[in-house]
XYZ file of N, CA and C in Angstrom:
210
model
N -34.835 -45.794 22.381
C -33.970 -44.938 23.176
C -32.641 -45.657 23.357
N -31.318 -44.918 23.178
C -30.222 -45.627 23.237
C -29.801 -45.090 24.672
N -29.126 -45.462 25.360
C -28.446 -45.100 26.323
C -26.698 -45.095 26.282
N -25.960 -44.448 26.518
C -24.304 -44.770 26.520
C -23.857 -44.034 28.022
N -22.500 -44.858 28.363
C -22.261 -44.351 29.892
C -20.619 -43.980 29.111
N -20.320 -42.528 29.409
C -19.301 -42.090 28.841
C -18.001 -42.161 30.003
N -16.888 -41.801 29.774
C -15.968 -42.129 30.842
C -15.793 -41.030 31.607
N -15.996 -41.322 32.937
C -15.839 -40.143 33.862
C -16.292 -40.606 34.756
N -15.482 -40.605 35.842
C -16.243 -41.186 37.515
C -15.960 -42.381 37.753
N -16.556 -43.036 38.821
C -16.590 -44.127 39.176
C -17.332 -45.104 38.077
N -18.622 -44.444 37.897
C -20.029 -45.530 37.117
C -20.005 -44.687 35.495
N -18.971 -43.913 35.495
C -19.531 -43.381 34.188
C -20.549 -41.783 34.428
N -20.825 -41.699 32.862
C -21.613 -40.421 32.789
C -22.851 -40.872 31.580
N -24.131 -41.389 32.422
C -25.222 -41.267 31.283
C -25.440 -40.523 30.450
N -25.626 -40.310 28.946
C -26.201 -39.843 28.034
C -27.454 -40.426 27.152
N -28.279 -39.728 26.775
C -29.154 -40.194 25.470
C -28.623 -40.199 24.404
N -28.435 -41.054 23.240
C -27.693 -41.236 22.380
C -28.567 -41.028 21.018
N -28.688 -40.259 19.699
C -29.590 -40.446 18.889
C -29.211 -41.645 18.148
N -30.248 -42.420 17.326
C -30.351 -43.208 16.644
C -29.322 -43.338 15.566
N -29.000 -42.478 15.127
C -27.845 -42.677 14.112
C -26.374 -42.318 14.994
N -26.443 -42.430 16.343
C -25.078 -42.313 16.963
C -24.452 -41.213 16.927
N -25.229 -39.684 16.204
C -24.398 -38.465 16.071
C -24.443 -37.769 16.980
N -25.679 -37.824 17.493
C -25.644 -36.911 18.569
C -25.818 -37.268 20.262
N -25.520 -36.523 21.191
C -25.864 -37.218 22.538
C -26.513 -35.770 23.302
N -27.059 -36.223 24.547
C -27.689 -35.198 25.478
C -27.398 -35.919 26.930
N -27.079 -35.196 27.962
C -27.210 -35.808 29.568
C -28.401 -35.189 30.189
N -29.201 -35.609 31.455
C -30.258 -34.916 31.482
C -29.616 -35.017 33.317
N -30.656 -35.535 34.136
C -30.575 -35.058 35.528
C -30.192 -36.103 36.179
N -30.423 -37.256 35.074
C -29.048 -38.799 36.158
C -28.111 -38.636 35.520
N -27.359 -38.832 36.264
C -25.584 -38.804 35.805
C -24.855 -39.917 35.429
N -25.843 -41.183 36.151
C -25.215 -42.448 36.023
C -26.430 -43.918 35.527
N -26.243 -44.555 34.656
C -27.117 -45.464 34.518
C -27.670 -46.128 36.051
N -26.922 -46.410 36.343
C -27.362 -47.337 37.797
C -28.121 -45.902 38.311
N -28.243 -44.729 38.983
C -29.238 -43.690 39.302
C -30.601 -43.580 38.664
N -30.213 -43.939 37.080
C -31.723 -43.836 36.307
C -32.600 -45.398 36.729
N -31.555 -46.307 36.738
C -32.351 -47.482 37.292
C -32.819 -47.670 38.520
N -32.422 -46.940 39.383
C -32.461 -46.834 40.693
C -34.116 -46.213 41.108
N -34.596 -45.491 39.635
C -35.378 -44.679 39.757
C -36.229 -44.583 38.442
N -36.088 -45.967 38.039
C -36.639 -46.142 36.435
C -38.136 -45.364 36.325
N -39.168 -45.593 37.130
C -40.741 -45.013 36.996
C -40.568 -43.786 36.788
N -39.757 -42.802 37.296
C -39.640 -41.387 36.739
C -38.102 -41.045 35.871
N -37.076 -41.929 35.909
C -36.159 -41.811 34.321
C -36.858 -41.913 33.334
N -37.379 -42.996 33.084
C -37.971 -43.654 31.650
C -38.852 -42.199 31.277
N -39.658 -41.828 31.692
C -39.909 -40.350 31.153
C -39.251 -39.411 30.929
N -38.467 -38.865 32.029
C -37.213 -38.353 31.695
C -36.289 -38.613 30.104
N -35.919 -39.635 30.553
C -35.151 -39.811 29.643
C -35.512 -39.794 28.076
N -36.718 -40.406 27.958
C -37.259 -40.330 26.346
C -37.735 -39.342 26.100
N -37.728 -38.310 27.151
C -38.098 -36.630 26.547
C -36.819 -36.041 26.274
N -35.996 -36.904 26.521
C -34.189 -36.260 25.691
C -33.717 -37.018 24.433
N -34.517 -38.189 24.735
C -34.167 -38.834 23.371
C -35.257 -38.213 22.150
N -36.356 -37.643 22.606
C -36.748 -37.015 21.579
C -36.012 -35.955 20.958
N -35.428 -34.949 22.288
C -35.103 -33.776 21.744
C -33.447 -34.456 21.280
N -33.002 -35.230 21.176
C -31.688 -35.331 20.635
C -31.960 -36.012 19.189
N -32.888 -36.630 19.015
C -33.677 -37.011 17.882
C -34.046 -35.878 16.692
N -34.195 -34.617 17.263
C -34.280 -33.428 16.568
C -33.217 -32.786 16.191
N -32.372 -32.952 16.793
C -30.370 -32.565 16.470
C -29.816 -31.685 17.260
N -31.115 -31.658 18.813
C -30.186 -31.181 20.337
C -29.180 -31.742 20.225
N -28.014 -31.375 21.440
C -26.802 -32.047 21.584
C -26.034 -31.689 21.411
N -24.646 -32.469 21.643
C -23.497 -32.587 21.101
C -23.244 -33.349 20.341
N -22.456 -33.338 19.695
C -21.545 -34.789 18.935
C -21.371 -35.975 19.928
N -21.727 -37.084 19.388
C -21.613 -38.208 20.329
C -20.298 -39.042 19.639
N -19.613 -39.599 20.469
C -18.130 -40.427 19.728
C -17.754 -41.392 21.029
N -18.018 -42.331 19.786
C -18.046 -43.838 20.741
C -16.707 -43.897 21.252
N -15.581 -43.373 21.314
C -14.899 -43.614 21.767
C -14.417 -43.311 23.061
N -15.337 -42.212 23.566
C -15.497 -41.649 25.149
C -16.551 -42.600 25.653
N -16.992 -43.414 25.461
C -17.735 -44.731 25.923
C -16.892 -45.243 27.004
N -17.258 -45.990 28.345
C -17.180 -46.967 28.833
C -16.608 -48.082 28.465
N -17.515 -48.434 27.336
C -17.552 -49.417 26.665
C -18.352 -49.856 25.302
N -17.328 -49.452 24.521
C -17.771 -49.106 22.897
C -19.594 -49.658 22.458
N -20.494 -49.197 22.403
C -21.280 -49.820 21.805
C -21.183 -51.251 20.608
C-alpha cells in the first residue's frame, strides 16, 4: 500500500496511491496523521482502496501535487 499526502491544508490531503503511481483514491481520513491516529481501523480502510485503485479506480495521480515528491 502506498500512501501520498497531496497539497492542501495544514497536514496535507491523504490518498492511496497505485503501485505503478498512475492512479490515486482518498477515502474517509483526510490526513495521514488522522489515519495514524486511528491505525486499527485505517489499515483496513485503507487497503480496501488500495485494492480498488489497484483495479484502475481513481484519478490520475501526479507527483507533483505531493507534499513532498515521493
Amino acid at each position: 500500500m502506498k500512501l501520498a499526502s497531496l497539497k492542501g491544508g495544514r497536514d496535507g490531503r491523504l490518498v492511496v496511491v497505485s503501485k505503478d503511481l498512475a492512479r490515486c483514491l482518498a477515502g474517509e481520513y483526510s490526513t495521514l496523521q488522522s489515519a495514524l491516529d486511528d491505525w486499527s481501523n485505517a489499515r483496513p480502510a485503507l487497503e480496501a482502496l488500495a485494492a480498488r485503485v489497484e483495479v484502475g479506480e481513481g484519478s490520475a495521480f501526479d507527483q507533483a501535487d505531493c507534499e513532498s515528491p515521493l
